[in-house]
Each structure stands twice: as structure tokens, then as C-alpha cells.
Tab-separated table of C-alpha atoms in Angstrom:
chain	number	residue	atom	x	y	z
A	1477	MET	CA	25.749	-8.823	21.544
A	1478	PRO	CA	23.239	-5.915	21.387
A	1479	ASN	CA	19.832	-6.742	19.957
A	1480	SER	CA	17.897	-3.475	19.962
A	1481	SER	CA	16.630	-3.446	16.370
A	1482	GLY	CA	16.838	0.325	16.623
A	1483	LEU	CA	14.234	0.638	19.401
A	1484	VAL	CA	15.022	3.012	22.252
A	1485	ASN	CA	13.381	0.786	24.862
A	1486	ARG	CA	15.626	-2.098	23.726
A	1487	ARG	CA	18.815	-0.050	23.874
A	1488	ASP	CA	20.255	-2.351	26.547
A	1489	ALA	CA	18.848	-5.608	25.170
A	1490	ILE	CA	21.522	-8.292	24.851
A	1491	SER	CA	21.058	-11.600	23.052
A	1492	ASN	CA	21.588	-14.556	25.371
A	1493	THR	CA	21.947	-17.090	22.552
A	1494	ASP	CA	23.309	-17.078	19.023
A	1495	ALA	CA	20.926	-17.028	16.083
A	1496	THR	CA	21.094	-20.266	14.112
A	1497	VAL	CA	23.010	-18.692	11.216
A	1498	VAL	CA	25.487	-17.079	13.603
A	1499	ALA	CA	26.085	-20.419	15.320
A	1500	LEU	CA	26.656	-22.107	11.960
A	1501	LEU	CA	29.110	-19.419	10.860
A	1502	LYS	CA	31.035	-19.563	14.145
A	1503	LYS	CA	31.224	-23.337	13.861
A	1504	ALA	CA	32.749	-22.882	10.395
A	1505	GLY	CA	35.394	-20.543	11.816
A	1506	ALA	CA	33.835	-17.092	11.386
A	1507	ILE	CA	34.691	-14.467	14.003
A	1508	PRO	CA	31.823	-12.035	14.813
A	1509	LEU	CA	33.055	-8.445	14.954
A	1510	GLY	CA	29.870	-6.681	15.985
A	1511	ILE	CA	26.258	-5.772	15.282
A	1512	THR	CA	25.666	-3.185	12.556
A	1513	ASN	CA	22.954	-0.583	12.163
A	1514	CYS	CA	19.469	-1.017	10.713
A	1515	SER	CA	16.203	0.862	10.430
A	1516	GLU	CA	13.827	0.802	13.376
A	1517	LEU	CA	12.279	-2.673	13.533
A	1518	CYS	CA	13.920	-3.329	10.141
A	1519	MET	CA	10.948	-1.699	8.453
A	1520	TRP	CA	12.380	0.987	6.187
A	1521	TYR	CA	14.666	1.311	3.185
A	1522	GLU	CA	17.121	3.408	5.210
A	1523	SER	CA	19.337	2.585	8.191
A	1524	SER	CA	18.549	5.256	10.742
A	1525	ASN	CA	17.052	5.019	14.216
A	1526	LYS	CA	16.877	6.825	17.575
A	1527	VAL	CA	19.473	4.576	19.183
A	1528	TYR	CA	22.462	4.752	16.842
A	1529	GLY	CA	21.485	7.474	14.402
A	1530	ARG	CA	22.009	7.328	10.660
A	1531	SER	CA	24.563	5.219	8.793
A	1532	ASN	CA	26.503	7.107	6.117
A	1533	ASN	CA	27.677	5.791	2.783
A	1534	PRO	CA	31.479	5.335	2.875
A	1535	TYR	CA	31.803	6.531	-0.717
A	1536	ASN	CA	29.940	9.760	-0.002
A	1537	LEU	CA	28.898	10.712	3.509
A	1538	GLN	CA	26.005	12.731	2.105
A	1539	HIS	CA	24.451	9.613	0.596
A	1540	ILE	CA	22.328	7.003	2.330
A	1541	VAL	CA	23.187	3.317	2.677
A	1542	GLY	CA	19.758	1.800	2.092
A	1543	GLY	CA	18.015	-0.568	4.442
A	1544	SER	CA	17.182	-2.312	6.420
A	1545	SER	CA	20.557	-4.117	6.373
A	1546	GLY	CA	22.357	-0.898	5.440
A	1547	GLY	CA	24.770	-0.869	8.366
A	1548	GLU	CA	26.138	-4.231	7.287
A	1549	ALA	CA	26.441	-3.102	3.668
A	1550	CYS	CA	28.354	0.104	4.426
A	1551	THR	CA	30.616	-1.779	6.841
A	1552	LEU	CA	31.538	-4.178	4.041
A	1553	ALA	CA	31.980	-1.316	1.577
A	1554	ALA	CA	34.323	0.441	4.000
A	1555	ALA	CA	36.435	-2.752	4.267
A	1556	CYS	CA	35.734	-3.133	7.976
A	1557	SER	CA	34.895	-6.774	7.221
A	1558	VAL	CA	34.504	-9.020	4.192
A	1559	ILE	CA	31.407	-11.092	5.038
A	1560	GLY	CA	28.208	-10.351	6.915
A	1561	VAL	CA	24.625	-11.390	7.572
A	1562	GLY	CA	21.484	-9.550	6.500
A	1563	SER	CA	17.772	-10.205	6.222
A	1564	ASP	CA	15.427	-9.479	3.346
A	1565	ILE	CA	11.690	-9.438	2.806
A	1566	GLY	CA	11.261	-6.517	0.436
A	1567	GLY	CA	14.795	-5.590	-0.560
A	1568	SER	CA	16.596	-5.263	2.790
A	1569	ILE	CA	19.678	-7.102	1.506
A	1570	ARG	CA	19.426	-6.204	-2.160
A	1571	MET	CA	18.943	-2.442	-1.813
A	1572	PRO	CA	21.875	-1.855	0.572
A	1573	ALA	CA	24.024	-4.043	-1.684
A	1574	PHE	CA	23.627	-1.790	-4.706
A	1575	PHE	CA	23.625	1.387	-2.604
A	1576	ASN	CA	27.107	0.499	-1.321
A	1577	GLY	CA	28.622	-1.441	-4.203
A	1578	ILE	CA	28.837	-4.788	-2.413
A	1579	PHE	CA	27.185	-8.158	-3.041
A	1580	GLY	CA	24.171	-9.651	-1.310
A	1581	HIS	CA	21.836	-12.555	-1.905
A	1582	MET	CA	18.253	-13.132	-0.808
A	1583	PRO	CA	17.918	-16.930	-0.737
A	1584	SER	CA	14.763	-18.836	-1.524
A	1585	PRO	CA	12.403	-19.022	1.478
A	1586	GLY	CA	12.987	-21.930	3.827
A	1587	VAL	CA	16.625	-22.482	2.858
A	1588	VAL	CA	18.397	-20.411	5.527
A	1589	PRO	CA	16.912	-20.527	9.065
A	1590	ASN	CA	15.468	-17.274	10.431
A	1591	LYS	CA	15.494	-18.429	14.062
A	1592	GLY	CA	16.961	-15.816	16.361
A	1593	GLN	CA	16.015	-12.812	14.264
A	1594	PHE	CA	14.312	-9.796	15.827
A	1595	PRO	CA	11.677	-8.657	15.185
A	1596	MET	CA	10.215	-12.093	14.665
A	1597	ALA	CA	8.260	-12.673	11.475
A	1598	GLY	CA	4.577	-13.559	11.541
A	1599	GLU	CA	3.173	-16.547	9.700
A	1600	ALA	CA	2.560	-14.634	6.469
A	1601	GLN	CA	5.902	-12.813	6.499
A	1602	GLU	CA	7.811	-16.012	7.307
A	1603	GLN	CA	7.034	-17.269	3.793
A	1604	PHE	CA	9.012	-14.359	2.344
A	1605	LEU	CA	11.515	-13.291	5.007
A	1606	CYS	CA	14.986	-14.638	4.246
A	1607	THR	CA	18.288	-14.421	6.066
A	1608	GLY	CA	21.128	-14.215	3.588
A	1609	PRO	CA	24.824	-13.508	3.006
A	1610	MET	CA	26.328	-10.096	2.306
A	1611	CYS	CA	29.906	-9.971	1.009
A	1612	ARG	CA	32.542	-7.553	-0.198
A	1613	TYR	CA	33.476	-10.010	-2.954
A	1614	ALA	CA	30.950	-11.915	-5.069
A	1615	GLU	CA	32.946	-15.159	-4.912
A	1616	ASP	CA	32.183	-15.419	-1.192
A	1617	LEU	CA	28.399	-15.569	-1.631
A	1618	ILE	CA	28.103	-19.284	-2.432
A	1619	PRO	CA	30.379	-20.602	0.351
A	1620	MET	CA	28.657	-18.233	2.792
A	1621	LEU	CA	25.229	-19.454	1.703
A	1622	LYS	CA	26.268	-23.092	2.066
A	1623	VAL	CA	27.391	-22.512	5.641
A	1624	MET	CA	24.405	-20.367	6.651
A	1625	ALA	CA	21.855	-22.778	5.196
A	1626	GLY	CA	23.119	-25.803	7.105
A	1627	PRO	CA	20.909	-28.802	6.255
A	1628	GLY	CA	18.661	-26.496	4.212
A	1629	ILE	CA	21.264	-26.340	1.454
A	1630	ARG	CA	19.929	-29.698	0.236
A	1631	LYS	CA	16.903	-27.822	-1.109
A	1632	LEU	CA	19.173	-26.171	-3.662
A	1633	LYS	CA	21.312	-27.643	-6.427
A	1634	LEU	CA	24.249	-25.266	-6.387
A	1635	ASP	CA	26.766	-27.830	-7.600
A	1636	GLU	CA	24.671	-29.206	-10.460
A	1637	LYS	CA	24.779	-28.036	-14.042
A	1638	VAL	CA	21.953	-25.663	-14.967
A	1639	HIS	CA	19.801	-26.735	-17.912
A	1640	LEU	CA	18.398	-23.503	-19.306
A	1641	LYS	CA	15.540	-25.292	-21.048
A	1642	TYR	CA	13.990	-26.257	-17.731
A	1643	LEU	CA	14.219	-22.864	-16.062
A	1644	LYS	CA	10.949	-21.258	-15.037
A	1645	PHE	CA	10.437	-17.582	-15.596
A	1646	TYR	CA	7.666	-15.308	-14.367
A	1647	TRP	CA	6.718	-11.774	-15.232
A	1648	MET	CA	4.017	-9.201	-14.609
A	1649	GLU	CA	2.688	-7.016	-17.368
A	1650	HIS	CA	1.709	-4.188	-15.002
A	1651	ASP	CA	1.799	-3.300	-11.325
A	1652	GLY	CA	-1.897	-3.827	-10.714
A	1653	GLY	CA	-2.574	-0.132	-10.219
A	1654	SER	CA	-0.590	0.322	-7.018
A	1655	LEU	CA	0.107	3.969	-6.198
A	1656	LEU	CA	3.174	2.834	-4.244
A	1657	MET	CA	4.965	1.545	-7.318
A	1658	SER	CA	6.487	3.275	-10.315
A	1659	LYS	CA	5.010	2.456	-13.689
A	1660	VAL	CA	6.768	-0.253	-15.646
A	1661	GLU	CA	9.061	1.312	-18.239
A	1662	GLN	CA	8.110	0.648	-21.837
A	1663	ASP	CA	11.599	-0.729	-22.537
A	1664	LEU	CA	11.044	-3.420	-19.908
A	1665	ILE	CA	7.660	-4.281	-21.361
A	1666	GLU	CA	9.214	-4.658	-24.811
A	1667	ALA	CA	11.957	-6.865	-23.363
A	1668	GLN	CA	9.288	-9.090	-21.820
A	1669	LYS	CA	7.566	-9.379	-25.177
A	1670	LYS	CA	10.817	-10.451	-26.839
A	1671	LEU	CA	11.300	-13.117	-24.191
A	1672	TRP	CA	7.724	-14.291	-24.696
A	1673	GLN	CA	8.429	-14.751	-28.397
A	1674	GLN	CA	11.103	-17.280	-27.421
A	1675	ARG	CA	8.834	-19.147	-24.995
A	1676	ASP	CA	9.045	-22.399	-26.944
A	1677	CYS	CA	12.657	-22.659	-25.791
A	1678	PHE	CA	11.417	-23.129	-22.224
A	1679	TYR	CA	9.560	-26.040	-20.680
A	1680	HIS	CA	7.659	-23.916	-18.157
A	1681	TYR	CA	6.494	-20.352	-18.379
A	1682	PHE	CA	3.988	-18.423	-16.295
A	1683	ILE	CA	2.252	-15.085	-16.689
A	1684	ILE	CA	1.251	-13.462	-13.422
A	1685	ILE	CA	-2.032	-11.701	-14.144
A	1686	VAL	CA	-2.993	-9.116	-11.559
A	1687	GLN	CA	-6.701	-8.480	-11.555
A	1688	LYS	CA	-7.945	-4.976	-10.818
A	1689	ASN	CA	-11.213	-4.611	-8.939
A	1690	GLU	CA	-13.509	-1.605	-8.860
A	1691	LYS	CA	-11.574	0.006	-6.012
A	1692	LYS	CA	-8.324	-0.445	-7.945
A	1693	ASP	CA	-6.743	-2.478	-5.161
A	1694	SER	CA	-3.557	-4.069	-6.467
A	1695	MET	CA	-1.987	-7.371	-5.538
A	1696	TYR	CA	-0.101	-5.374	-2.933
A	1697	ARG	CA	-3.376	-3.769	-1.854
A	1698	GLY	CA	-1.884	-0.463	-2.991
A	1699	VAL	CA	-2.953	2.645	-1.148
A	1700	ARG	CA	-6.373	2.501	0.453
A	1701	GLN	CA	-7.154	6.182	0.473
A	1702	GLU	CA	-10.491	5.781	2.228
A	1703	ASN	CA	-8.713	4.446	5.328
A	1704	GLN	CA	-5.464	6.339	4.727
A	1705	TYR	CA	-3.151	3.433	5.283
A	1706	PHE	CA	-1.227	1.116	3.060
A	1707	THR	CA	-0.471	-2.557	3.278
A	1708	LEU	CA	2.124	-4.856	1.860
A	1709	GLY	CA	-0.052	-7.814	0.933
A	1710	LEU	CA	2.454	-10.636	0.818
A	1711	ASN	CA	-0.284	-13.274	0.844
A	1712	ALA	CA	-1.253	-12.342	-2.697
A	1713	ILE	CA	2.163	-13.095	-4.194
A	1714	PRO	CA	2.416	-16.668	-5.528
A	1715	ASP	CA	4.919	-18.776	-3.610
A	1716	MET	CA	7.155	-20.061	-6.400
A	1717	MET	CA	9.072	-22.408	-4.086
A	1718	ARG	CA	5.991	-24.587	-3.632
A	1719	HIS	CA	5.724	-25.526	-7.294
A	1720	SER	CA	8.045	-28.069	-8.860
A	1721	THR	CA	8.434	-29.146	-12.462
A	1722	LYS	CA	7.022	-32.550	-11.525
A	1723	GLN	CA	4.009	-31.539	-9.485
A	1724	ASN	CA	2.038	-28.315	-9.862
A	1725	THR	CA	-0.917	-28.323	-7.516
A	1726	ASN	CA	-2.512	-24.983	-8.256
A	1727	ILE	CA	-0.400	-23.544	-11.054
A	1728	PRO	CA	-0.737	-24.868	-14.607
A	1729	SER	CA	2.446	-26.143	-16.228
A	1730	THR	CA	2.031	-23.410	-18.827
A	1731	GLY	CA	-0.275	-20.447	-18.867
A	1732	PRO	CA	-1.395	-17.666	-16.546
A	1733	ILE	CA	-1.387	-17.374	-12.799
A	1734	THR	CA	-4.330	-15.271	-11.704
A	1735	THR	CA	-4.055	-13.479	-8.411
A	1736	GLY	CA	-5.517	-10.416	-6.788
A	1737	LYS	CA	-8.269	-12.170	-4.835
A	1738	ALA	CA	-9.380	-10.816	-1.496
A	1739	PHE	CA	-7.085	-11.658	1.406
A	1740	LYS	CA	-6.390	-10.493	4.918
A	1741	PRO	CA	-3.462	-8.043	4.821
A	1742	PRO	CA	-0.724	-9.239	7.186
A	1743	LEU	CA	0.732	-5.806	7.891
A	1744	THR	CA	-0.527	-2.241	7.896
A	1745	VAL	CA	0.832	1.044	9.086
A	1746	LYS	CA	-1.707	0.892	11.901
A	1747	THR	CA	-0.474	-2.571	12.833
A	1748	TYR	CA	3.119	-1.332	12.789
A	1749	ALA	CA	2.196	1.567	15.067
A	1750	LEU	CA	0.529	-0.873	17.460
A	1751	LEU	CA	3.566	-3.180	17.422
A	1752	ARG	CA	5.894	-0.266	18.038
A	1753	GLN	CA	3.739	0.965	20.912
A	1754	THR	CA	3.748	-2.528	22.405
A	1755	TYR	CA	7.525	-2.865	22.225
A	1756	VAL	CA	8.202	0.681	23.425
A	1757	SER	CA	5.869	0.372	26.400
A	1758	ALA	CA	7.061	-3.134	27.327
């Protein structure tokens, strides 16, 4: 099937093997119908590119479908299919799901294999990039996830009873000063405070404290006006999957997580431009 990722120079690119999740779904009896639209290189919250154009929302053709898995979401919303596959690192399943009134799930990292996805994720992004199910009906999410995860489903406990007392919850009291993010609404802050008042009902709780430095760089590195580029600093976000209730190596069992230390940004607009130039000129 086509594998252009919205790039003009890959217009005729055809996959010669199935991605791992596609192979697992086909083995379970799924019938692939086609490849749906996405943003160029899957790097925008819209599904428009120079190869296939813009995807329109089936409920209102003047509205967008979100991205980057927006083509899959609008296809499900239009009843062209009932199940599909998307990928998510910053909302690419979740945003199209609520834009189109369907259901999507971003699994925990490392559960569903990403092998076969294009563009390939770098080492830093691989910790956050997730391939996940998208469905017209919510009841299909769990069986889809079980099939797509393959052996990785053992990392989850989907069939076990949930004990609310042992759930972990995390929250941030502010955005760290990022100019790319909207301010946290006061109602949400008050809701967090109410939850904090009930903290004794939980075995583990964590406060993510984002430190601001003199340049007001956030945990996302915000907008660096002096260089006029922005970065999505995924390295600064704590990896919750690496911390269990039995062994916490660098996170206390209760108390604050402090982040915001200097790190090497994995992706910048300049880097994206270089990647795009490389792929286009290849």
C-alpha cells in the first residue's frame, strides 16, 4: 500500500512489508481497506498535505479533522470502516478522535510495536510515540488493543480488577511559562486542589514541579525567541512507565518530581526543515 506520509517525493512509495500491527490485525482476521490521509511527516494537528490535499470533517465539510491521524478518524466517522490504526506522540490519535466524534486510545509506550511506521521515531521520540487503535465504537478499543499489542499486552492488566487505592496520579500546577500553551484555567486548578485534599485515599501521589530558569524556558523549552525556533522537549517529561509501585529508582513514593533541567532538545523546527529537505531531495 502507499507509504508517502504526505511527502511529494514519496508519492509513489509503496510498502514492501506489513507493519507489525498490520500483520497482527490481518492474522486476527482484519481486512485492510486502504491508507488514510495525514499531515506531512505526521507533524501537524491537521491532515493536509501536497499529495492528497486536505481531509474534510464528514459532519461539516468546512471543519477540519485534526491530525496527524485525521484521515483515519474522519473515515471512521463517515462509516467507511469501523476500526483503524493511528499513531500518537502529542495528540495525533486523541485530537482527531474528538474532532470527529469517534474513539481512540494512545497506549502506554512500549506496549504496541511501532515497527514499520514512517517517519521513523528517533531515540527520544520512541519513548513517547505510540501506535494505537481508533474505532467507531468504544467497545472495540480493548479487543483492538489486545490484538495490536501482541506479546506486549502482558505489560498491561486489562482483565484484572482495578484497585483505586493503588492508582497513581500526577498533575502540574502550571505550564512552566511556555508561550506555546494556554494558561491553566482556574477551575482546573481548583479541581486539582480538591483532589489533593483527598490524597490520603491514595497510596502514591506525585507533584510534577516545573522549574523556571532566568530565560523562562519551560519543560517543553517553550519558545526561544532569541533563536526564533521552538522545540518539543520530550526528554524533560518524566517517563511514568518506568516507575512501579514496588521499585521507584528516581521518583519518591510520595512527594514532588522536579524537572526542567537542561537537556538536548530532540526536535526543532530547524531540524524538521533539514529532515524534510533530506527526504524531498532523496
